[in-house]
Coordinates of C-alpha atoms and ligand atoms in Angstrom, one line a residue:
X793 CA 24.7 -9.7 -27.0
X794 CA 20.6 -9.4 -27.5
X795 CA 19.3 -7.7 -24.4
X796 CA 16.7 -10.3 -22.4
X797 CA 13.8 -9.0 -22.0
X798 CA 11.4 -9.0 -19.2
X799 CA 7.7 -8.8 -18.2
X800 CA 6.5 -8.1 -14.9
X801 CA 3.0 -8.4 -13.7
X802 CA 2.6 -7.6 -10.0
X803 CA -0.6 -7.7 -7.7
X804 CA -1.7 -6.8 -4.8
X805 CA -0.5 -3.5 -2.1
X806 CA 1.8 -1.1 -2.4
X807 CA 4.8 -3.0 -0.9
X808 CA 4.1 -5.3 -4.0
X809 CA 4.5 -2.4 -6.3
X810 CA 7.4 -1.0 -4.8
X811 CA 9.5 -4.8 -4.5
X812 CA 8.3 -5.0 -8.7
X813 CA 10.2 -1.2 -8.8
X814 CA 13.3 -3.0 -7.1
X815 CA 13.4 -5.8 -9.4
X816 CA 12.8 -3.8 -13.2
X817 CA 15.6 -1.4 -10.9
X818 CA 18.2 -4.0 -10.6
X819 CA 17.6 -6.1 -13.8
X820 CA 18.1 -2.9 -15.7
X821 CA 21.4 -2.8 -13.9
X822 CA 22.1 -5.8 -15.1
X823 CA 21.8 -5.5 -18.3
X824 CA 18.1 -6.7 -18.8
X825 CA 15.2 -4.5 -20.3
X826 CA 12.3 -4.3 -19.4
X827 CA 9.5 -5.0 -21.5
X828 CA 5.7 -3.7 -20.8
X829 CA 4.3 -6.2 -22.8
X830 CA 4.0 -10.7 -22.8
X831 CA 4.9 -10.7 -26.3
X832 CA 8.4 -11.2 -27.2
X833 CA 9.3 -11.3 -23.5
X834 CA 12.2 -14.0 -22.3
X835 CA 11.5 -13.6 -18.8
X836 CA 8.1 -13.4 -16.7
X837 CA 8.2 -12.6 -13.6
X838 CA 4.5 -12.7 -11.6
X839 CA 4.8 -10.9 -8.4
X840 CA 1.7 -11.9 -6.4
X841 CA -0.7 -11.4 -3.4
X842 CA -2.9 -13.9 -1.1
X843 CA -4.4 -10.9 1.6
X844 CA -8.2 -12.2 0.2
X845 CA -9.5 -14.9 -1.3
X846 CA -8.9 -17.0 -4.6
X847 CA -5.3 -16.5 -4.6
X848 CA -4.3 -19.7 -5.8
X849 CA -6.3 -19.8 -8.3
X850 CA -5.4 -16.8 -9.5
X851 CA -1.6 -17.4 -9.6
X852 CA -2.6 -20.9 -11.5
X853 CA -4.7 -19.3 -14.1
X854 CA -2.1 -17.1 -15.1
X855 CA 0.6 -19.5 -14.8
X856 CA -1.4 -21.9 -17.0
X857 CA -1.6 -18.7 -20.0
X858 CA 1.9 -18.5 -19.7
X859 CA 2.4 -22.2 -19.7
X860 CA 0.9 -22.3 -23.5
X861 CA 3.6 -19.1 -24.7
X862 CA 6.5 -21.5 -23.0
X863 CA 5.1 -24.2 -25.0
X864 CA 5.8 -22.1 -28.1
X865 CA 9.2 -21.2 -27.0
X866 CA 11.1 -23.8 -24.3
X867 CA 13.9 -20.9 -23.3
X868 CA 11.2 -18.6 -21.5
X869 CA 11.9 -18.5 -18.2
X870 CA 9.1 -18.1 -15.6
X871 CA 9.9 -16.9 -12.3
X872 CA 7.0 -16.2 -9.7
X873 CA 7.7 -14.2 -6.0
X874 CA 5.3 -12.1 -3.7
X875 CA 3.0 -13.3 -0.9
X876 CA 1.5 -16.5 -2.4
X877 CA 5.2 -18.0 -3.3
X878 CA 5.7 -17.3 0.7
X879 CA 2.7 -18.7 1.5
X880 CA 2.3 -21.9 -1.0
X881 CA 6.2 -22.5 -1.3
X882 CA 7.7 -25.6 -3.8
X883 CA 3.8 -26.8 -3.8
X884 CA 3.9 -24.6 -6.7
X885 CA 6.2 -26.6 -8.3
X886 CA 4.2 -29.4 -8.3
X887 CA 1.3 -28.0 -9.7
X888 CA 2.6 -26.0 -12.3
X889 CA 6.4 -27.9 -13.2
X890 CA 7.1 -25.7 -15.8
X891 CA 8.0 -22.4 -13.7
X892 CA 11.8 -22.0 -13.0
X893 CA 12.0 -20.1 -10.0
X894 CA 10.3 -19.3 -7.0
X895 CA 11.4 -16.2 -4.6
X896 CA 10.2 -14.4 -1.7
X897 CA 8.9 -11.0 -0.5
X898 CA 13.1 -10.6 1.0
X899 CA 14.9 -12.1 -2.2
X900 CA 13.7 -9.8 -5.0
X901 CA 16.9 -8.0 -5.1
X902 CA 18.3 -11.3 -5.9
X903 CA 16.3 -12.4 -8.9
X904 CA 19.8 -11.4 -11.3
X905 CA 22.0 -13.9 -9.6
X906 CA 18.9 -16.4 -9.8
X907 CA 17.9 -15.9 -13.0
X908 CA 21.7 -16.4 -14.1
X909 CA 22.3 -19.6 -11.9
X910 CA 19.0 -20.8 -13.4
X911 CA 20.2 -20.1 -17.0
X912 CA 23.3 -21.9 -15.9
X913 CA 22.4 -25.4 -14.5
X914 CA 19.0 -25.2 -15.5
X915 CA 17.8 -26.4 -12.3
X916 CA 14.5 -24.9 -10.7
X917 CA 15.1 -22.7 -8.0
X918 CA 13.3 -21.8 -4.5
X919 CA 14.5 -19.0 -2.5
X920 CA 12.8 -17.8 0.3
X921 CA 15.0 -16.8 3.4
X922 CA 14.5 -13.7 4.9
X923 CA 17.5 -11.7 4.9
X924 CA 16.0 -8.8 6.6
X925 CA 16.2 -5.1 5.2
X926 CA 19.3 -5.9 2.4
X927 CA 16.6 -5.1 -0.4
X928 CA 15.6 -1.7 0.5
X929 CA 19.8 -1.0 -0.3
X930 CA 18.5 -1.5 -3.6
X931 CA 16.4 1.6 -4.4
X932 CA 18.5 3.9 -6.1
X933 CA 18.5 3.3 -9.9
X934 CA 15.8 5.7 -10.8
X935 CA 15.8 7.8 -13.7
X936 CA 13.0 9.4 -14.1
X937 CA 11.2 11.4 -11.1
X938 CA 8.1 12.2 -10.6
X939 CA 6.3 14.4 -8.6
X940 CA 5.3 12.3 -6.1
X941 CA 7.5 9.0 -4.5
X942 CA 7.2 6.6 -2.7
X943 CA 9.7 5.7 -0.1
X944 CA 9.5 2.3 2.1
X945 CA 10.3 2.2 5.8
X946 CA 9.6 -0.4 7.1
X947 CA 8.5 -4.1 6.0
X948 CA 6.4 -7.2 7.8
X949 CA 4.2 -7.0 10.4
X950 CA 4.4 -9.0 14.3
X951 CA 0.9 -7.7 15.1
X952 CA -0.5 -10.9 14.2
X953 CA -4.5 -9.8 13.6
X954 CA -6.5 -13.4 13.1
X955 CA -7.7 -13.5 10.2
X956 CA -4.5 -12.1 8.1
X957 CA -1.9 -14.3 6.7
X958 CA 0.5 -11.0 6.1
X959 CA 2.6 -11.4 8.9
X960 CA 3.6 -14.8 7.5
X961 CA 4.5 -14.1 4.1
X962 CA 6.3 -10.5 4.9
X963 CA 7.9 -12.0 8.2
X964 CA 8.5 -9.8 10.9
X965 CA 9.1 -6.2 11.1
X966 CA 12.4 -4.5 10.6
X967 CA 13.3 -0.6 10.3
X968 CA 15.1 0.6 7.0
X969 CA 18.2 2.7 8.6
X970 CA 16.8 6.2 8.8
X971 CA 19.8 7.4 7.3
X972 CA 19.3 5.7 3.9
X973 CA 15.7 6.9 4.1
X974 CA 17.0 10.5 4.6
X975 CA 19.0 9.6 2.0
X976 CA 16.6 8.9 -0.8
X977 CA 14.3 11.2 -0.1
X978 CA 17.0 13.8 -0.1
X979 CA 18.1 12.5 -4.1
X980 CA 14.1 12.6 -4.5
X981 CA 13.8 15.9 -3.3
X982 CA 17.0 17.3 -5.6
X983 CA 14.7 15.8 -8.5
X984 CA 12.2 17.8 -8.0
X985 CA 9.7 15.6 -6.1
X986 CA 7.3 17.1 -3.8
X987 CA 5.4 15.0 -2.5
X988 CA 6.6 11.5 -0.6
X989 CA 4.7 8.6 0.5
X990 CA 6.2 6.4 3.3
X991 CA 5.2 2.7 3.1
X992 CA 5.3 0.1 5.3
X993 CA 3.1 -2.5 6.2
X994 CA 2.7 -0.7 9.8
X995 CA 4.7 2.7 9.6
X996 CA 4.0 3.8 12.9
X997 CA 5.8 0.6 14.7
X998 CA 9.1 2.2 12.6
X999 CA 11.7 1.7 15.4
X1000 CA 15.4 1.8 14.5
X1001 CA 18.2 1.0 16.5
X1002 CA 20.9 3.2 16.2
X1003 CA 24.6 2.0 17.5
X1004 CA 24.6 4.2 20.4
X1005 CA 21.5 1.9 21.5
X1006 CA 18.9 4.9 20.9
X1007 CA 16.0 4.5 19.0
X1008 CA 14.7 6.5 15.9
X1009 CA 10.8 6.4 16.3
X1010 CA 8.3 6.9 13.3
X1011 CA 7.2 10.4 15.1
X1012 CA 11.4 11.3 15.1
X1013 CA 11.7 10.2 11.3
X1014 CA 8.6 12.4 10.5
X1015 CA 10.4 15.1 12.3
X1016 CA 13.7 14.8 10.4
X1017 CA 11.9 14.5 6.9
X1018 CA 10.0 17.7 7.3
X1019 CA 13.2 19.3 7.5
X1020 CA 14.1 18.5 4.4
X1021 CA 12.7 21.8 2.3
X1022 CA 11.9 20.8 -1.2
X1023 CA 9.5 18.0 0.4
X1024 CA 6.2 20.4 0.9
X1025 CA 4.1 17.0 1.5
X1026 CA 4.0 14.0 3.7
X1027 CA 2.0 11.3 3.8
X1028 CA 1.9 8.0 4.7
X1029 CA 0.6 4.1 4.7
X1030 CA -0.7 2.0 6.7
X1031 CA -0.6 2.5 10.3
X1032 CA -1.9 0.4 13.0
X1033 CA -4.1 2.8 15.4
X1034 CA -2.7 0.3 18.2
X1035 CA 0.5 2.3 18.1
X1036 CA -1.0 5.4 17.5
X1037 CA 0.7 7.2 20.5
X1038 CA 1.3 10.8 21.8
X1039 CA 4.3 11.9 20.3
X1040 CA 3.0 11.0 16.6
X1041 CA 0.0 12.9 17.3
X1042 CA 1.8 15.8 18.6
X1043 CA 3.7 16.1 14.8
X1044 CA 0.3 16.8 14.1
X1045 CA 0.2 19.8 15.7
X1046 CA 4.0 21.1 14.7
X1047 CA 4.3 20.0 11.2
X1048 CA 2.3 21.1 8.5
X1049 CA 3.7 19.6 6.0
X1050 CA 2.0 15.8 7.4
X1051 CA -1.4 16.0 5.3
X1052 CA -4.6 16.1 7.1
X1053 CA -5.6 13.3 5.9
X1054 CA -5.5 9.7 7.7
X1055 CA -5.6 6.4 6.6
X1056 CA -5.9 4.5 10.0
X1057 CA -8.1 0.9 9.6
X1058 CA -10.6 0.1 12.4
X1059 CA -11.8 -2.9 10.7
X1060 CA -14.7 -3.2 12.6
X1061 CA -16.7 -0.8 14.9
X1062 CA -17.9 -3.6 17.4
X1063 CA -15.4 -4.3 20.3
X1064 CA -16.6 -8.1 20.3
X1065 CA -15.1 -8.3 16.9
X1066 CA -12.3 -6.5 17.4
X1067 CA -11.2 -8.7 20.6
X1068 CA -11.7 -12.1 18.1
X1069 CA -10.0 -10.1 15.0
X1070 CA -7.0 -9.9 17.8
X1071 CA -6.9 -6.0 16.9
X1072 CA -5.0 -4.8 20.5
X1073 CA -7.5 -1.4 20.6
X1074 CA -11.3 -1.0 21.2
X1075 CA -14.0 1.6 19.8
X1076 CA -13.4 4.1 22.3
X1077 CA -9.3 4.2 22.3
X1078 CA -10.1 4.3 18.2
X1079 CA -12.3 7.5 18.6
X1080 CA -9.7 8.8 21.1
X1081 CA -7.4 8.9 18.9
X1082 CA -9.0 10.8 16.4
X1083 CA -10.7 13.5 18.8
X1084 CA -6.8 13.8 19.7
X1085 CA -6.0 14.8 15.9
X1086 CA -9.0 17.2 15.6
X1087 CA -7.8 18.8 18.5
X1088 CA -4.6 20.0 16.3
X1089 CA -6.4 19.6 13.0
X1090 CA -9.9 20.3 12.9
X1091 CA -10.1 19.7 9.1
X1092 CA -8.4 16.2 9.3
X1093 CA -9.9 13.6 7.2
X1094 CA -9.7 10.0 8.2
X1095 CA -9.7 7.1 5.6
X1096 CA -10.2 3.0 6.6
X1097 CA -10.1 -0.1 5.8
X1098 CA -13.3 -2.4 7.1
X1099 CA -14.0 -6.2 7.2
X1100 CA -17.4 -7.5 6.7
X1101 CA -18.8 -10.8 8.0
X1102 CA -16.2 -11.6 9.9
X1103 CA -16.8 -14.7 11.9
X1104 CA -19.6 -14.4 14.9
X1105 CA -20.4 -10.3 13.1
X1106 CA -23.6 -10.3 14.3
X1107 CA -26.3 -7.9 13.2
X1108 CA -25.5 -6.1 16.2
X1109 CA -22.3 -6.0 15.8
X1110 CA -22.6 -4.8 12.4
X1111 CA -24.8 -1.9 13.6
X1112 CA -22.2 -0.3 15.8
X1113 CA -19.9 -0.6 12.8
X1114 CA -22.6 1.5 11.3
X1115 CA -22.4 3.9 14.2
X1116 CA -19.1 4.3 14.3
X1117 CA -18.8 5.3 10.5
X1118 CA -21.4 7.9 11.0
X1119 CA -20.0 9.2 14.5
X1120 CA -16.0 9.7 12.6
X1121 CA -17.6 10.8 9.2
X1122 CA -14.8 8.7 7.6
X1123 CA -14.1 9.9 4.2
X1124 CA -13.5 6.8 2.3
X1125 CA -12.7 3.1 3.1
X1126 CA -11.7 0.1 1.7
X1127 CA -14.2 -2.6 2.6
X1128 CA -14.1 -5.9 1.6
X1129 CA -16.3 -9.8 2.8
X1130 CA -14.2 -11.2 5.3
X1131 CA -12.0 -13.8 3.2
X1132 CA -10.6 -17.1 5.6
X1133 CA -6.9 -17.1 5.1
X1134 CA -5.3 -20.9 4.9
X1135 CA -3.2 -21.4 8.9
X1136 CA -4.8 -18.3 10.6
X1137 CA -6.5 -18.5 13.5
X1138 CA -9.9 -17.2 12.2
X1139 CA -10.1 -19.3 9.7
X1140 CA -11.2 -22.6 12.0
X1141 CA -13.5 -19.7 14.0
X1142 CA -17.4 -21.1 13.5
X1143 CA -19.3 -18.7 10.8
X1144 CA -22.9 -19.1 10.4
X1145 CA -23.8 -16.0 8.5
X1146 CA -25.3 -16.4 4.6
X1147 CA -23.1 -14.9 2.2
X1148 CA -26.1 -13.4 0.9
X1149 CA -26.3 -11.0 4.3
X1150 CA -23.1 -10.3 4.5
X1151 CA -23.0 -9.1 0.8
X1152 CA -25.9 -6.7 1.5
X1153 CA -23.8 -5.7 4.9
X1154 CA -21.1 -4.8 2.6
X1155 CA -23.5 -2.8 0.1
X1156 CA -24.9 -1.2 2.6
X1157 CA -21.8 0.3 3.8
X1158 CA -20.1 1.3 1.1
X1159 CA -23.0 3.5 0.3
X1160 CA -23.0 5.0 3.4
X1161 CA -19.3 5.6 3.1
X1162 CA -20.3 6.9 -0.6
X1163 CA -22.2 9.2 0.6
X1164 CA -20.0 10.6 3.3
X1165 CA -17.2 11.1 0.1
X1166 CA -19.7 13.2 -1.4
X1167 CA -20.3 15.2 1.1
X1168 CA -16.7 16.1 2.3
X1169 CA -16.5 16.8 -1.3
X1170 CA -19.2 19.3 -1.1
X1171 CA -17.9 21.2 1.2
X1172 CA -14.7 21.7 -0.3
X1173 CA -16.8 24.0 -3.0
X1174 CA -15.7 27.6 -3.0
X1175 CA -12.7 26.6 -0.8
X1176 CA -8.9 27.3 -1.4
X1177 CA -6.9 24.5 -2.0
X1178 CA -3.3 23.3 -2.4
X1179 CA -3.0 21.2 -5.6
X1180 CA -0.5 19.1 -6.7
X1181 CA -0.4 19.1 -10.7
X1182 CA 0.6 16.1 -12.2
X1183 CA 0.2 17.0 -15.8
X1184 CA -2.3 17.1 -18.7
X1185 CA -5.9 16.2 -17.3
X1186 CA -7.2 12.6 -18.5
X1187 CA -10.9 13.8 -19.0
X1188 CA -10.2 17.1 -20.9
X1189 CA -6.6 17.5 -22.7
X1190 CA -7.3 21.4 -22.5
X1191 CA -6.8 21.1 -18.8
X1192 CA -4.3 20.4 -15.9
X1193 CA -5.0 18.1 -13.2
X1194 CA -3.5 17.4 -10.0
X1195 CA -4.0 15.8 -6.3
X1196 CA -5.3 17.4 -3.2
X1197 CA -4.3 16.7 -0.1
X1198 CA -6.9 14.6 0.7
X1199 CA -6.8 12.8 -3.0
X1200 CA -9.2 14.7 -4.8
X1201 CA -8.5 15.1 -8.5
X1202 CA -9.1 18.5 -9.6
X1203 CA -9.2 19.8 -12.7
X1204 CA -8.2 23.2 -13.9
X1205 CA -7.1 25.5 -16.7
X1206 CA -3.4 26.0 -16.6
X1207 CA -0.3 26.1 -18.6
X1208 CA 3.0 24.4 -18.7
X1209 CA 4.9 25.6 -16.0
X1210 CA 2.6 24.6 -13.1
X1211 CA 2.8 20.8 -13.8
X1212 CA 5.3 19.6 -10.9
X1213 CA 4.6 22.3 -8.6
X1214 CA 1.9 22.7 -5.7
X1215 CA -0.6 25.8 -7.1
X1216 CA -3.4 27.7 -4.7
X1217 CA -6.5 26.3 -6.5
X1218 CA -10.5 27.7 -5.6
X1219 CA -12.8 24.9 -6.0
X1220 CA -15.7 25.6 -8.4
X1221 CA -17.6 22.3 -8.7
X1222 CA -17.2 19.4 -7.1
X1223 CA -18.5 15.7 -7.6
X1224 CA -17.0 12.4 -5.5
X1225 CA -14.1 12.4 -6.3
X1226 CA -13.5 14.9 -8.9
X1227 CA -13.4 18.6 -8.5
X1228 CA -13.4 21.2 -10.9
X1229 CA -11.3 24.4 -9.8
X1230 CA -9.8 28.0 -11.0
X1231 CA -6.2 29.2 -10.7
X1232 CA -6.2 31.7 -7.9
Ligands
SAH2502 N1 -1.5 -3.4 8.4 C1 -2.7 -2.8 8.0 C2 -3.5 -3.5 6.9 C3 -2.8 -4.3 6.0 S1 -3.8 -5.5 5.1 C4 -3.6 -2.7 9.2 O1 -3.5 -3.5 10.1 O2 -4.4 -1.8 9.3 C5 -4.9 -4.4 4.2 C6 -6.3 -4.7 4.5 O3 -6.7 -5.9 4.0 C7 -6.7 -4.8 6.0 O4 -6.8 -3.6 6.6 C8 -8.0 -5.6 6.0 O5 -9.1 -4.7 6.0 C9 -7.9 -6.4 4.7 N2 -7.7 -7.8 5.0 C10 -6.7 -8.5 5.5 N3 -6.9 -9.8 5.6 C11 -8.2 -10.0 5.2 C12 -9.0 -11.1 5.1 N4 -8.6 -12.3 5.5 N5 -10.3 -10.9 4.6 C13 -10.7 -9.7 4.2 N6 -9.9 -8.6 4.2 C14 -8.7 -8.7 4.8
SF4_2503 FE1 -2.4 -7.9 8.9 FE2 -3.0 -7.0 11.3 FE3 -0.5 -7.0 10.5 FE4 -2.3 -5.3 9.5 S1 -1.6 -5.4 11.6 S2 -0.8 -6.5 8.4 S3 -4.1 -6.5 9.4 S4 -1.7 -8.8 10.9
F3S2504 FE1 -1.0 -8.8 -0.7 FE2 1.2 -9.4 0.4 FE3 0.5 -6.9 0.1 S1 -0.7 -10.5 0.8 S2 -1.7 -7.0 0.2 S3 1.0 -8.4 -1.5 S4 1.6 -7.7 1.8

């Protein structure tokens, strides 16, 4: 029999990525392909994301496109998942009666035996239970390596911030067994990856429970993982500065192989906000936190993630935000306008800021955190630096390119057998994000 074939479109975070790996993983175990393109496609699967704002009408617009290809052929089957089919539910079915199946952030594994049973009684389908960590038992299909993976830890979130409507579409959260994760990274490493990524929608709360009744903490699994040799990198996303504690700080200082580069959100650099965001840390435990990694790392390099306009975000308030960015010399952020999430607590908070202010907040910002980039850039210039190569450079076909470890592209003349492998580069020119370099 004809292969079905299937197209999957996934939005939003990482987590949303990796679940769309699981499912083209298992579907090509079962005897589906995957298809990268609409056309010709007998399954569509949208794998989607409601963190900011529009996410409804996002999910319908692209539901309605694919309504008018079903229209054409009645056997296509559309099945949506991800955070808006948590979040929105059967109401989908009502507005758009022409999708099949609906399944949540915990069911992608299952999408076979749906997709079957659908094919079967032709009945629409909702599943969305959680059945805790079974899907991350569902990783190990891959065929191709790269030199860089990502590896999830742990999933959902209990922390519960106000305005953020994860915690109720990726439920609570629950620890992978660190055995599986040793695992996988272990088959990775025989593959020839290099550099690993651990995911999770707060890694640092990584807690697992071993029979014994002992836990495994995120500091312990970072410990364990460095062990393993081929791995030369480790990095990790996101974690929650609330459980920032001691002994994670202290791999700072013993392991080399954890980058010196952060990603730790603040959100906002005004306690007031931070108490109404429900954030569990104020300015000064934040800053804390980071003297404590420049003590071991003097070079470290912290990333965030910012809100802007928040409800009450006073000009004030925004000021210290301003502060703040100046006094850590953050390296790069995501920043976005606050965006009221349908059943969270900040969304009934009172908000009498214009759009138009908090748009220029936001602009205002981003330039200062633009020009921050810039200069860590600069003063990478005449340095030695580990690169990463990933392969033939996109900008010049002549040249290799590869990551630092703080995500700088750099660009350099190479040959074949440094692609996969970590090379001593000296930087020669830089720009924002993209540095030029020489083999050393
Ligand atoms: N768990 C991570 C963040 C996960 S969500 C943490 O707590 O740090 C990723 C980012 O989306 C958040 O850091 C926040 O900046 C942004 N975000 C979440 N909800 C939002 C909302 N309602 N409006 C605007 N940005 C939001
Ligand atoms: Fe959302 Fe807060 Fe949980 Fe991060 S910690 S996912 S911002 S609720
Ligand atoms: Fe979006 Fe869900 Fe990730 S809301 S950001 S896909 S956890």
């Amino acid at each position: 029999m004809k292969k079905k074939k299937i197209f999957i479109k996934t939005w939003g975070c990482q987590m949303n990525t990796y679940d769309s790996s699981i499912i083209a993983n298992i579907l090509q175990k079962n005897n589906y392909k995957i298809s990268s393109k609409e056309k010709n496609a007998d399954i569509f699967v949208l794998n989607t994301c409601s963190i900011r704002n529009k996410a409804q009408e996002k999910l319908f617009h692209q539901l309605g496109r694919w309504k008018k290809i079903k229209e054409k052929n009645k056997n296509i089957i559309i099945a949506v998942g991800g955070c808006v089919a948590v979040q929105e539910g059967k109401k989908i079915f009502d507005r758009a009666p022409y999708i099949n199946i609906i399944f949540g952030t915990q069911n992608v594994h299952q999408l076979p035996i749906l997709i079957e049973k659908y094919i079967k009684n032709k009945l629409s389908i909702l599943e969305i239970n959680n059945l805790k960590t079974e899907k991350f038992n569902f990783y190990d299909n891959k065929k191709i390596f790269k030199t860089k993976e990502i590896v999830s830890i742990m999933e959902g979130c209990n922390k519960f911030c106000s305005f953020c409507i994860v915690p109720y579409t990726r439920g609570r959260e629950i620890s992978r067994n660190y055995k599986s994760i040793i695992s996988e990274i272990m088959i990775l490493a025989q593959n020839g990856v290099k550099e690993i990524t651990l995911l999770g929608q707060n890694v640092n709360a990584y807690n697992f429970l071993k029979k014994n009744g002992k836990k495994v903490y995120f500091s312990k699994l970072l410990r364990y993982i460095s062990e393993i040799s081929q791995i030369k990198r480790i990095k990790f996303i996101t974690s929650h500065p609330c459980e920032f504690t001691e002994d994670i700080i202290e791999v700072y200082r013993d392991i080399p192989k954890i980058v010196s580069f952060l990603h730790l959100p603040v959100q906002s650099g005004s306690n007031k906000i931070l108490q109404l965001m429900k954030r569990r840390y104020n300015v000064n435990q934040y800053k804390e936190i980071i003297s404590k990694l420049i003590k071991y790392r003097n070079n470290i390099q912290i990333s965030s993630d910012f809100i802007i306009g928040f409800p009450g975000e006073t000009k004030e308030d925004f000021q210290k935000t301003m502060k703040l960015i100046s006094e850590i010399n953050f390296d790069m952020s995501f920043s976005f306008l606050y965006s009221p999430r349908p059943g969270t607590p900040a969304s009934k908070m009172k908000d009498n800021v214009s759009l138009e202010e908090k748009k220029e907040r936001l602009y205002i910002l981003q330039e200062k955190i633009n020009e921050q980039t810039l200069s860590w850039s600069k003063k990478m210039l005449y340095t030695k630096q580990m690169v990463l190569v990933d392969g033939p450079s996109k900008k010049n076909i002549m040249q290799l390119s590869g990551k630092t470890e703080n995500n700088r592209t750099v660009h350099f003349k190479g040959s074949k057998k440094h692609i996969g492998k970590i090379v001593p580069i000296k930087i020669i020119e830089t720009s924002r994000y993209n540095l030029q370099g020489k083999l050393i």
